[in-house]
PDB file of C-alpha atoms and ligand atoms in Angstrom:
ATOM      1  CA  MET T   1      19.319  16.518   7.161  1.00 88.00           C
ATOM      2  CA  THR T   2      18.486  17.240   3.522  1.00 95.00           C
ATOM      3  CA  ARG T   3      16.122  14.439   2.109  1.00 98.00           C
ATOM      4  CA  ARG T   4      16.302  13.147  -1.648  1.00 98.00           C
ATOM      5  CA  MET T   5      12.924  12.425  -2.816  1.00 98.00           C
ATOM      6  CA  ILE T   6      10.188  11.416  -5.552  1.00 98.00           C
ATOM      7  CA  ILE T   7       6.982  12.187  -4.807  1.00 99.00           C
ATOM      8  CA  ASP T   8       4.242   9.753  -6.408  1.00 98.00           C
ATOM      9  CA  THR T   9       1.057  11.573  -6.471  1.00 98.00           C
ATOM     10  CA  ASP T  10      -2.387  11.601  -7.760  1.00 98.00           C
ATOM     11  CA  THR T  11      -2.251  14.825  -7.754  1.00 98.00           C
ATOM     12  CA  ALA T  12      -5.395  16.973  -6.184  1.00 96.00           C
ATOM     13  CA  ALA T  13      -5.516  19.376  -3.118  1.00 93.00           C
ATOM     14  CA  ASP T  14      -3.731  17.703   0.147  1.00 96.00           C
ATOM     15  CA  ASP T  15      -1.481  16.300  -2.919  1.00 98.00           C
ATOM     16  CA  SER T  16      -0.455  19.683  -4.340  1.00 98.00           C
ATOM     17  CA  PHE T  17       0.262  20.655  -0.331  1.00 98.00           C
ATOM     18  CA  ALA T  18       2.682  17.637  -0.234  1.00 98.00           C
ATOM     19  CA  LEU T  19       4.432  18.897  -3.212  1.00 98.00           C
ATOM     20  CA  LEU T  20       4.875  22.156  -1.925  1.00 98.00           C
ATOM     21  CA  VAL T  21       6.623  20.330   1.104  1.00 98.00           C
ATOM     22  CA  GLY T  22       9.043  19.077  -1.624  1.00 98.00           C
ATOM     23  CA  LEU T  23       9.483  21.657  -3.673  1.00 98.00           C
ATOM     24  CA  LEU T  24      10.058  24.355  -0.514  1.00 98.00           C
ATOM     25  CA  HIS T  25      10.949  22.791   2.267  1.00 98.00           C
ATOM     26  CA  PRO T  26      14.723  23.643   3.397  1.00 97.00           C
ATOM     27  CA  ASP T  27      15.473  19.651   4.116  1.00 98.00           C
ATOM     28  CA  SER T  28      13.889  18.633   1.065  1.00 98.00           C
ATOM     29  CA  GLN T  29      15.685  18.145  -2.795  1.00 98.00           C
ATOM     30  CA  LEU T  30      12.879  16.997  -5.054  1.00 98.00           C
ATOM     31  CA  GLU T  31      14.192  14.690  -7.597  1.00 98.00           C
ATOM     32  CA  ALA T  32      10.685  14.120  -9.362  1.00 98.00           C
ATOM     33  CA  VAL T  33       7.056  14.125  -9.305  1.00 98.00           C
ATOM     34  CA  THR T  34       5.104  10.576 -10.930  1.00 98.00           C
ATOM     35  CA  ILE T  35       1.987  10.831 -11.902  1.00 98.00           C
ATOM     36  CA  VAL T  36      -0.609   7.851 -10.508  1.00 98.00           C
ATOM     37  CA  SER T  37      -4.054   7.615 -12.060  1.00 98.00           C
ATOM     38  CA  GLY T  38      -6.032   8.498  -8.786  1.00 97.00           C
ATOM     39  CA  ASN T  39      -8.027  11.551  -7.429  1.00 95.00           C
ATOM     40  CA  VAL T  40      -9.213  12.986 -10.496  1.00 96.00           C
ATOM     41  CA  ASP T  41      -9.028  13.088 -14.535  1.00 96.00           C
ATOM     42  CA  PHE T  42      -5.400  12.193 -15.382  1.00 97.00           C
ATOM     43  CA  GLU T  43      -4.843  14.864 -17.665  1.00 97.00           C
ATOM     44  CA  GLN T  44      -6.219  17.166 -14.685  1.00 97.00           C
ATOM     45  CA  GLU T  45      -3.562  15.586 -12.252  1.00 98.00           C
ATOM     46  CA  VAL T  46      -0.754  16.332 -14.361  1.00 98.00           C
ATOM     47  CA  GLU T  47      -1.926  20.048 -14.992  1.00 98.00           C
ATOM     48  CA  ASN T  48      -2.339  20.367 -10.861  1.00 98.00           C
ATOM     49  CA  ALA T  49       0.956  19.168 -10.247  1.00 98.00           C
ATOM     50  CA  LEU T  50       2.564  21.582 -13.027  1.00 98.00           C
ATOM     51  CA  ILE T  51       0.267  24.584 -11.769  1.00 98.00           C
ATOM     52  CA  THR T  52       1.637  23.430  -8.134  1.00 98.00           C
ATOM     53  CA  ILE T  53       5.200  23.623  -9.337  1.00 98.00           C
ATOM     54  CA  GLU T  54       4.088  26.880 -10.764  1.00 98.00           C
ATOM     55  CA  ALA T  55       3.413  28.511  -7.743  1.00 98.00           C
ATOM     56  CA  ALA T  56       6.096  27.256  -6.068  1.00 98.00           C
ATOM     57  CA  GLY T  57       8.302  29.029  -8.420  1.00 98.00           C
ATOM     58  CA  ARG T  58      10.289  26.183  -9.618  1.00 98.00           C
ATOM     59  CA  SER T  59       8.795  26.182 -13.220  1.00 98.00           C
ATOM     60  CA  GLY T  60      11.204  23.833 -15.364  1.00 98.00           C
ATOM     61  CA  GLU T  61      13.036  22.669 -12.112  1.00 98.00           C
ATOM     62  CA  VAL T  62      11.532  19.222 -11.119  1.00 98.00           C
ATOM     63  CA  PRO T  63      10.545  16.804 -14.063  1.00 98.00           C
ATOM     64  CA  VAL T  64       6.721  15.678 -14.307  1.00 98.00           C
ATOM     65  CA  HIS T  65       6.588  11.813 -15.437  1.00 98.00           C
ATOM     66  CA  LEU T  66       3.464  10.404 -16.472  1.00 98.00           C
ATOM     67  CA  GLY T  67       2.530   6.827 -15.319  1.00 98.00           C
ATOM     68  CA  ALA T  68      -0.393   4.560 -14.468  1.00 98.00           C
ATOM     69  CA  ARG T  69      -3.728   5.613 -16.132  1.00 97.00           C
ATOM     70  CA  VAL T  70      -5.444   3.024 -14.606  1.00 97.00           C
ATOM     71  CA  PRO T  71      -5.263   0.882 -11.691  1.00 98.00           C
ATOM     72  CA  LEU T  72      -3.114  -2.737 -12.003  1.00 98.00           C
ATOM     73  CA  ALA T  73      -6.275  -4.809 -12.391  1.00 97.00           C
ATOM     74  CA  ARG T  74      -9.343  -2.774 -12.004  1.00 96.00           C
ATOM     75  CA  PRO T  75     -11.506   0.420 -13.905  1.00 95.00           C
ATOM     76  CA  TRP T  76     -10.120   3.637 -12.587  1.00 95.00           C
ATOM     77  CA  TYR T  77     -12.355   4.951  -9.358  1.00 93.00           C
ATOM     78  CA  GLU T  78     -12.591   8.399  -8.978  1.00 90.00           C
ATOM     79  CA  ALA T  79     -12.690  10.266  -5.481  1.00 88.00           C
ATOM     80  CA  SER T  80     -15.105  12.646  -4.794  1.00 77.00           C
ATOM     81  CA  ALA T  81     -13.557  15.128  -2.647  1.00 77.00           C
ATOM     82  CA  HIS T  82     -12.125  17.521  -4.470  1.00 78.00           C
ATOM     83  CA  GLY T  83     -13.746  19.091  -7.514  1.00 87.00           C
ATOM     84  CA  ASP T  84     -11.216  19.124  -9.891  1.00 94.00           C
ATOM     85  CA  GLY T  85      -8.327  18.828  -7.836  1.00 95.00           C
ATOM     86  CA  LYS T  86      -7.005  22.783  -7.923  1.00 96.00           C
ATOM     87  CA  GLY T  87     -10.009  24.465  -6.395  1.00 95.00           C
ATOM     88  CA  ASN T  88     -12.055  24.482  -9.348  1.00 95.00           C
ATOM     89  CA  HIS T  89     -10.123  27.788  -9.864  1.00 96.00           C
ATOM     90  CA  ASP T  90      -8.846  28.824 -13.798  1.00 96.00           C
ATOM     91  CA  PHE T  91      -5.203  29.077 -13.050  1.00 97.00           C
ATOM     92  CA  PRO T  92      -2.653  30.465 -15.985  1.00 96.00           C
ATOM     93  CA  LYS T  93      -1.720  27.833 -18.073  1.00 95.00           C
ATOM     94  CA  PRO T  94       1.823  26.444 -16.270  1.00 96.00           C
ATOM     95  CA  ARG T  95       4.593  26.737 -18.416  1.00 97.00           C
ATOM     96  CA  GLN T  96       6.531  23.266 -17.859  1.00 98.00           C
ATOM     97  CA  GLN T  97       5.704  20.281 -20.220  1.00 98.00           C
ATOM     98  CA  PRO T  98       5.545  17.139 -18.863  1.00 98.00           C
ATOM     99  CA  SER T  99       8.987  14.779 -19.391  1.00 98.00           C
ATOM    100  CA  ASP T 100       8.770  12.304 -22.080  1.00 98.00           C
ATOM    101  CA  GLU T 101      10.190   9.817 -19.770  1.00 98.00           C
ATOM    102  CA  ARG T 102       7.410   7.205 -18.090  1.00 98.00           C
ATOM    103  CA  ALA T 103       6.974   7.556 -14.410  1.00 98.00           C
ATOM    104  CA  ALA T 104       8.171   3.716 -13.624  1.00 98.00           C
ATOM    105  CA  ASP T 105      10.998   4.232 -15.880  1.00 98.00           C
ATOM    106  CA  ALA T 106      12.142   7.196 -14.313  1.00 98.00           C
ATOM    107  CA  LEU T 107      11.557   5.874 -10.901  1.00 98.00           C
ATOM    108  CA  VAL T 108      13.671   2.507 -11.360  1.00 98.00           C
ATOM    109  CA  ARG T 109      16.335   4.729 -13.040  1.00 98.00           C
ATOM    110  CA  ILE T 110      16.752   7.896 -10.639  1.00 98.00           C
ATOM    111  CA  VAL T 111      16.874   4.957  -7.745  1.00 98.00           C
ATOM    112  CA  ASP T 112      19.065   3.048  -9.713  1.00 98.00           C
ATOM    113  CA  GLU T 113      21.436   5.806 -10.111  1.00 98.00           C
ATOM    114  CA  ASN T 114      21.723   6.819  -6.708  1.00 98.00           C
ATOM    115  CA  PRO T 115      20.964   3.652  -4.879  1.00 98.00           C
ATOM    116  CA  GLY T 116      20.119   4.087  -1.129  1.00 98.00           C
ATOM    117  CA  GLU T 117      19.617   7.879  -1.598  1.00 98.00           C
ATOM    118  CA  ILE T 118      16.374   8.395  -2.872  1.00 98.00           C
ATOM    119  CA  ASP T 119      13.090   8.353  -0.615  1.00 98.00           C
ATOM    120  CA  ILE T 120       9.893   8.055  -2.782  1.00 98.00           C
ATOM    121  CA  VAL T 121       6.947   9.466  -0.527  1.00 99.00           C
ATOM    122  CA  ALA T 122       3.756   7.306  -2.361  1.00 99.00           C
ATOM    123  CA  ILE T 123       0.583   9.530  -1.691  1.00 98.00           C
ATOM    124  CA  GLY T 124      -2.080   8.268  -4.174  1.00 98.00           C
ATOM    125  CA  PRO T 125      -2.529   4.265  -5.386  1.00 98.00           C
ATOM    126  CA  LEU T 126       0.505   2.284  -5.646  1.00 98.00           C
ATOM    127  CA  THR T 127       0.238   1.304  -9.361  1.00 98.00           C
ATOM    128  CA  ASN T 128       3.078   3.384 -10.382  1.00 98.00           C
ATOM    129  CA  ILE T 129       5.508   1.647  -7.723  1.00 98.00           C
ATOM    130  CA  ALA T 130       4.534  -1.958  -8.130  1.00 98.00           C
ATOM    131  CA  THR T 131       5.176  -1.161 -11.775  1.00 98.00           C
ATOM    132  CA  ALA T 132       8.927  -0.011 -10.624  1.00 98.00           C
ATOM    133  CA  ILE T 133       9.055  -3.363  -8.877  1.00 98.00           C
ATOM    134  CA  ALA T 134       7.858  -5.362 -12.121  1.00 98.00           C
ATOM    135  CA  LEU T 135      10.507  -3.647 -14.055  1.00 98.00           C
ATOM    136  CA  ASP T 136      13.140  -4.290 -11.407  1.00 98.00           C
ATOM    137  CA  ARG T 137      12.603  -7.163  -9.047  1.00 95.00           C
ATOM    138  CA  ASP T 138      15.695  -5.080  -6.748  1.00 98.00           C
ATOM    139  CA  PHE T 139      14.219  -1.692  -6.782  1.00 98.00           C
ATOM    140  CA  PRO T 140      12.514  -2.036  -3.100  1.00 98.00           C
ATOM    141  CA  GLN T 141      16.241  -2.807  -1.949  1.00 98.00           C
ATOM    142  CA  LYS T 142      17.893   0.307  -3.367  1.00 98.00           C
ATOM    143  CA  VAL T 143      15.084   2.831  -2.618  1.00 98.00           C
ATOM    144  CA  ARG T 144      15.964   4.253   0.803  1.00 98.00           C
ATOM    145  CA  GLU T 145      12.902   4.841   2.310  1.00 98.00           C
ATOM    146  CA  LEU T 146       9.302   4.404   1.038  1.00 98.00           C
ATOM    147  CA  ARG T 147       6.390   6.624   2.685  1.00 98.00           C
ATOM    148  CA  ILE T 148       3.212   5.619   2.077  1.00 98.00           C
ATOM    149  CA  MET T 149      -0.426   7.401   2.656  1.00 98.00           C
ATOM    150  CA  GLY T 150      -2.913   4.908   2.538  1.00 98.00           C
ATOM    151  CA  GLY T 151      -5.003   2.341   5.131  1.00 98.00           C
ATOM    152  CA  CYS T 152      -6.710   2.401   8.009  1.00 97.00           C
ATOM    153  CA  ASP T 153      -5.634   1.337  11.257  1.00 96.00           C
ATOM    154  CA  ASN T 154      -8.210  -1.271  11.833  1.00 90.00           C
ATOM    155  CA  SER T 155     -10.889   1.163  11.633  1.00 91.00           C
ATOM    156  CA  VAL T 156     -13.538   3.215   9.090  1.00 93.00           C
ATOM    157  CA  GLY T 157     -12.520   3.650   5.864  1.00 93.00           C
ATOM    158  CA  ASN T 158     -13.110   6.719   3.832  1.00 93.00           C
ATOM    159  CA  VAL T 159     -14.638   4.774   0.823  1.00 94.00           C
ATOM    160  CA  THR T 160     -16.150   1.876   2.027  1.00 95.00           C
ATOM    161  CA  ALA T 161     -16.451   1.338   5.876  1.00 95.00           C
ATOM    162  CA  ALA T 162     -13.505  -1.375   4.794  1.00 97.00           C
ATOM    163  CA  ALA T 163     -10.907   1.325   3.149  1.00 97.00           C
ATOM    164  CA  GLU T 164      -8.926   4.224   2.354  1.00 97.00           C
ATOM    165  CA  TYR T 165      -9.473   5.387  -0.853  1.00 97.00           C
ATOM    166  CA  ASN T 166      -5.523   4.809  -2.158  1.00 98.00           C
ATOM    167  CA  PHE T 167      -5.692   0.908  -1.174  1.00 98.00           C
ATOM    168  CA  TYR T 168      -9.106   0.609  -1.973  1.00 98.00           C
ATOM    169  CA  VAL T 169      -8.143   2.001  -6.001  1.00 98.00           C
ATOM    170  CA  ASP T 170      -5.980  -0.229  -6.307  1.00 98.00           C
ATOM    171  CA  PRO T 171      -5.453  -3.148  -3.377  1.00 98.00           C
ATOM    172  CA  GLU T 172      -3.517  -5.613  -6.064  1.00 98.00           C
ATOM    173  CA  ALA T 173      -0.879  -2.903  -6.317  1.00 98.00           C
ATOM    174  CA  ALA T 174      -0.892  -1.827  -2.204  1.00 98.00           C
ATOM    175  CA  ASP T 175      -0.821  -5.909  -1.379  1.00 98.00           C
ATOM    176  CA  MET T 176       2.331  -5.985  -3.664  1.00 98.00           C
ATOM    177  CA  VAL T 177       4.204  -3.119  -2.591  1.00 98.00           C
ATOM    178  CA  LEU T 178       3.750  -3.515   1.261  1.00 98.00           C
ATOM    179  CA  ARG T 179       5.053  -7.140   0.982  1.00 97.00           C
ATOM    180  CA  ALA T 180       7.481  -6.243  -1.293  1.00 98.00           C
ATOM    181  CA  GLY T 181      10.889  -5.080   0.966  1.00 98.00           C
ATOM    182  CA  PHE T 182      10.994  -1.613   1.422  1.00 98.00           C
ATOM    183  CA  ASP T 183      12.053  -0.030   4.459  1.00 98.00           C
ATOM    184  CA  THR T 184       8.085   1.143   4.634  1.00 98.00           C
ATOM    185  CA  THR T 185       6.557   3.463   6.723  1.00 98.00           C
ATOM    186  CA  VAL T 186       2.456   4.074   6.494  1.00 98.00           C
ATOM    187  CA  VAL T 187       0.793   7.527   7.344  1.00 98.00           C
ATOM    188  CA  THR T 188      -3.164   6.423   7.628  1.00 98.00           C
ATOM    189  CA  TRP T 189      -5.910   7.778   7.259  1.00 97.00           C
ATOM    190  CA  THR T 190      -7.021   7.019  10.738  1.00 97.00           C
ATOM    191  CA  LEU T 191      -4.289   9.149  11.928  1.00 98.00           C
ATOM    192  CA  THR T 192      -5.412  11.940   9.200  1.00 97.00           C
ATOM    193  CA  LEU T 193      -8.189  12.030  10.964  1.00 96.00           C
ATOM    194  CA  SER T 194      -7.439  12.384  14.411  1.00 97.00           C
ATOM    195  CA  HIS T 195      -4.183  14.634  13.578  1.00 98.00           C
ATOM    196  CA  ALA T 196      -4.379  16.405  10.341  1.00 98.00           C
ATOM    197  CA  LEU T 197      -7.519  17.887  10.320  1.00 98.00           C
ATOM    198  CA  TRP T 198      -7.642  21.670  10.322  1.00 98.00           C
ATOM    199  CA  GLY T 199     -10.510  23.703  11.278  1.00 97.00           C
ATOM    200  CA  GLU T 200     -12.013  26.891  10.523  1.00 95.00           C
ATOM    201  CA  PRO T 201      -9.769  28.936  13.207  1.00 97.00           C
ATOM    202  CA  MET T 202      -6.515  27.210  12.140  1.00 98.00           C
ATOM    203  CA  LEU T 203      -7.794  27.906   8.357  1.00 98.00           C
ATOM    204  CA  ALA T 204      -8.430  31.298   8.955  1.00 97.00           C
ATOM    205  CA  ALA T 205      -5.059  32.061  10.375  1.00 98.00           C
ATOM    206  CA  ILE T 206      -3.608  30.665   6.968  1.00 98.00           C
ATOM    207  CA  ALA T 207      -5.877  32.889   5.257  1.00 97.00           C
ATOM    208  CA  ASP T 208      -4.134  35.699   6.897  1.00 98.00           C
ATOM    209  CA  ILE T 209      -0.786  34.770   5.913  1.00 98.00           C
ATOM    210  CA  GLU T 210       0.221  37.214   3.231  1.00 96.00           C
ATOM    211  CA  THR T 211       2.086  35.293   0.132  1.00 97.00           C
ATOM    212  CA  ASP T 212       0.785  34.146  -2.397  1.00 97.00           C
ATOM    213  CA  LEU T 213       1.515  30.837  -1.945  1.00 98.00           C
ATOM    214  CA  ALA T 214      -0.913  30.892   1.333  1.00 98.00           C
ATOM    215  CA  LYS T 215      -3.658  32.120  -1.173  1.00 98.00           C
ATOM    216  CA  PHE T 216      -3.012  29.300  -3.492  1.00 98.00           C
ATOM    217  CA  PHE T 217      -3.392  27.202  -0.257  1.00 98.00           C
ATOM    218  CA  THR T 218      -7.046  28.573   0.732  1.00 98.00           C
ATOM    219  CA  ILE T 219      -7.919  28.409  -2.911  1.00 97.00           C
ATOM    220  CA  LEU T 220      -6.934  24.066  -3.293  1.00 97.00           C
ATOM    221  CA  ASP T 221      -8.204  23.961  -0.095  1.00 97.00           C
ATOM    222  CA  LYS T 222     -12.022  24.543  -0.560  1.00 95.00           C
ATOM    223  CA  PRO T 223     -13.511  22.298  -1.940  1.00 93.00           C
ATOM    224  CA  ASN T 224     -12.465  19.294   0.139  1.00 92.00           C
ATOM    225  CA  LEU T 225     -13.649  21.629   3.376  1.00 92.00           C
ATOM    226  CA  GLU T 226     -16.879  21.561   1.992  1.00 93.00           C
ATOM    227  CA  PHE T 227     -17.107  17.774   0.946  1.00 92.00           C
ATOM    228  CA  ASN T 228     -16.237  17.077   4.532  1.00 92.00           C
ATOM    229  CA  GLY T 229     -18.515  19.171   5.879  1.00 90.00           C
ATOM    230  CA  THR T 230     -21.466  16.598   3.920  1.00 92.00           C
ATOM    231  CA  VAL T 231     -19.623  13.537   5.683  1.00 90.00           C
ATOM    232  CA  GLY T 232     -19.384  15.324   9.008  1.00 91.00           C
ATOM    233  CA  ILE T 233     -16.085  15.896   9.139  1.00 92.00           C
ATOM    234  CA  VAL T 234     -14.977  19.452  10.536  1.00 92.00           C
ATOM    235  CA  GLY T 235     -12.575  21.012   8.940  1.00 96.00           C
ATOM    236  CA  SER T 236      -9.906  19.805   6.120  1.00 96.00           C
ATOM    237  CA  THR T 237      -7.761  16.959   6.056  1.00 97.00           C
ATOM    238  CA  HIS T 238      -4.079  16.806   5.353  1.00 98.00           C
ATOM    239  CA  PRO T 239      -2.752  13.349   4.696  1.00 98.00           C
ATOM    240  CA  ASP T 240      -0.562  13.972   2.011  1.00 98.00           C
ATOM    241  CA  SER T 241       0.919  16.697   3.278  1.00 98.00           C
ATOM    242  CA  LEU T 242       1.463  14.815   6.425  1.00 98.00           C
ATOM    243  CA  THR T 243       3.459  12.084   5.059  1.00 98.00           C
ATOM    244  CA  ALA T 244       5.877  14.435   3.191  1.00 98.00           C
ATOM    245  CA  MET T 245       6.242  16.645   6.467  1.00 98.00           C
ATOM    246  CA  LEU T 246       7.370  13.943   8.512  1.00 98.00           C
ATOM    247  CA  LEU T 247      10.324  12.714   6.073  1.00 98.00           C
ATOM    248  CA  VAL T 248      11.467  16.564   6.469  1.00 98.00           C
ATOM    249  CA  ARG T 249      10.809  16.502   9.983  1.00 98.00           C
ATOM    250  CA  PRO T 250      10.886  13.324  11.900  1.00 98.00           C
ATOM    251  CA  ASP T 251      11.031  14.861  14.706  1.00 98.00           C
ATOM    252  CA  LEU T 252       6.985  15.491  15.118  1.00 98.00           C
ATOM    253  CA  VAL T 253       6.813  11.738  15.364  1.00 98.00           C
ATOM    254  CA  ARG T 254       5.939  11.043  18.820  1.00 98.00           C
ATOM    255  CA  ALA T 255       5.324   7.249  18.412  1.00 98.00           C
ATOM    256  CA  SER T 256       5.131   4.382  15.932  1.00 98.00           C
ATOM    257  CA  SER T 257       5.015   0.514  15.700  1.00 98.00           C
ATOM    258  CA  ARG T 258       6.655  -2.398  13.634  1.00 98.00           C
ATOM    259  CA  ARG T 259       3.899  -4.231  12.387  1.00 98.00           C
ATOM    260  CA  PHE T 260       2.381  -6.577   9.844  1.00 98.00           C
ATOM    261  CA  ALA T 261       0.829  -5.075   6.783  1.00 98.00           C
ATOM    262  CA  ALA T 262      -1.465  -6.374   4.022  1.00 98.00           C
ATOM    263  CA  VAL T 263      -4.514  -5.608   1.758  1.00 98.00           C
ATOM    264  CA  GLU T 264      -7.568  -7.562   0.479  1.00 98.00           C
ATOM    265  CA  HIS T 265      -8.270  -7.842  -3.036  1.00 98.00           C
ATOM    266  CA  HIS T 266     -10.573 -10.576  -3.186  1.00 96.00           C
ATOM    267  CA  SER T 267     -13.437  -9.334  -1.428  1.00 95.00           C
ATOM    268  CA  ASP T 268     -15.863  -7.038  -3.023  1.00 94.00           C
ATOM    269  CA  LEU T 269     -17.154  -6.318   0.966  1.00 96.00           C
ATOM    270  CA  THR T 270     -13.600  -5.367   1.984  1.00 97.00           C
ATOM    271  CA  ARG T 271     -11.714  -4.688  -1.163  1.00 98.00           C
ATOM    272  CA  GLY T 272      -8.726  -2.063   0.097  1.00 98.00           C
ATOM    273  CA  TYR T 273      -9.090  -3.003   3.476  1.00 98.00           C
ATOM    274  CA  SER T 274      -5.690  -2.838   5.366  1.00 98.00           C
ATOM    275  CA  LEU T 275      -4.777  -5.256   7.635  1.00 97.00           C
ATOM    276  CA  PHE T 276      -2.444  -3.972  10.518  1.00 97.00           C
ATOM    277  CA  ASP T 277      -1.300  -7.030  13.092  1.00 97.00           C
ATOM    278  CA  ASP T 278       1.195  -5.643  15.927  1.00 95.00           C
ATOM    279  CA  ARG T 279       1.704  -9.389  17.173  1.00 96.00           C
ATOM    280  CA  PRO T 280       5.500 -10.074  15.622  1.00 94.00           C
ATOM    281  CA  ALA T 281       5.313 -13.732  16.909  1.00 96.00           C
ATOM    282  CA  ARG T 282       1.948 -14.411  14.670  1.00 96.00           C
ATOM    283  CA  ASN T 283       2.632 -12.470  11.625  1.00 96.00           C
ATOM    284  CA  ALA T 284       6.347 -10.879  10.971  1.00 97.00           C
ATOM    285  CA  PRO T 285       6.490  -7.006  11.007  1.00 98.00           C
ATOM    286  CA  ASN T 286       7.026  -5.551   7.126  1.00 98.00           C
ATOM    287  CA  VAL T 287       5.923  -1.812   8.007  1.00 98.00           C
ATOM    288  CA  THR T 288       6.533   0.979  10.480  1.00 98.00           C
ATOM    289  CA  VAL T 289       2.789   2.706  11.443  1.00 98.00           C
ATOM    290  CA  ILE T 290       3.256   6.258  12.272  1.00 98.00           C
ATOM    291  CA  ASP T 291       0.670   5.942  15.832  1.00 98.00           C
ATOM    292  CA  ASP T 292       0.804   9.532  17.033  1.00 98.00           C
ATOM    293  CA  ILE T 293       2.497  12.776  16.229  1.00 98.00           C
ATOM    294  CA  ASP T 294       2.940  16.649  17.455  1.00 98.00           C
ATOM    295  CA  ALA T 295      -0.338  17.470  15.589  1.00 98.00           C
ATOM    296  CA  GLU T 296      -0.040  21.694  16.558  1.00 98.00           C
ATOM    297  CA  GLY T 297       3.618  20.686  15.053  1.00 98.00           C
ATOM    298  CA  PHE T 298       2.947  19.660  11.863  1.00 98.00           C
ATOM    299  CA  TYR T 299       0.150  22.852  11.593  1.00 98.00           C
ATOM    300  CA  ARG T 300       2.957  25.040  12.740  1.00 98.00           C
ATOM    301  CA  ALA T 301       5.933  23.456  10.030  1.00 98.00           C
ATOM    302  CA  TYR T 302       3.138  23.717   7.575  1.00 98.00           C
ATOM    303  CA  CYS T 303       2.226  27.442   8.203  1.00 98.00           C
ATOM    304  CA  ASP T 304       5.657  28.273   8.189  1.00 98.00           C
ATOM    305  CA  LEU T 305       6.036  26.763   4.665  1.00 98.00           C
ATOM    306  CA  LEU T 306       3.303  29.355   3.159  1.00 98.00           C
ATOM    307  CA  LYS T 307       4.673  32.136   5.564  1.00 98.00           C
ATOM    308  CA  ALA T 308       8.101  31.586   3.408  1.00 97.00           C
ATOM    309  CA  GLY T 309       6.488  31.559   0.123  1.00 95.00           C
ATOM    310  CA  ALA T 310       7.461  30.711  -3.204  1.00 95.00           C
ATOM    311  CA  LYS T 311      11.179  30.911  -4.609  1.00 91.00           C
ATOM    312  CA  ARG T 312      11.901  33.482  -6.190  1.00 76.00           C
TER     313      ARG T 312
HETATM  314 CA1   CA E   1      -3.351  11.992  -2.767  1.00 70.13          CA
END
């Protein structure tokens, strides 16, 4: 079944790989890309998204809307894992220009024109989604499904011991969005480490795929692989592409659970901590958390995408 989606992204490395799912998977119809402040410099994120659209052979076909340049209530906090987010490689200047319409306006308009039809894949800090709610309080009810990459399932984070990056960067937005009444599914950093970590043999097999798209993947993946090596993670991590893939490949989900989720935004020590409670009698569930996936199936599905290559 074709899913009509908007991808909200702080585009660097695995964000680009998620965009490729939206741009090229046969069951995806990507309506728009919205850019949010996160991983790398905002203008670099925009360029990375446009380069990815170019690499997919879809220049000019999917609009890119510029969104929040800072979190709701805090300064920008750069991620250290990505270099410039495009493999520190010099790509030709992309032909497509960004849209004049801002991200939050585009989110509200597209969803308003297609109530119950549009899925949002949110793979950066949740500032743009929170801003869309501020513009239209009925926005959560009109979105079909909201898929979020964020948080840790009561485990150690990747920015601090308490927090995963996306929720750490804009914890006010994350908490607001989780409580806003969307039909929400969360892919956590915890699931990523156990099920979307691709080691050297898997990456070598991708490097052997003879398409320009696989070469693009290998270039962009390298800084993440090198950074992970410095923090004891053996392989490259694929949280965003997993989040996008599970929308078009729901058969890859092996287990999920309904939970109450909220994000800490008062403390310094636990800023961005995601609380997931599986006791419905204590806290009414507001999200579905993906607990287990077919990890091998995800990898194979992604390889199939790279083998098929760019649209011609
Ligand atoms: Ca991201």
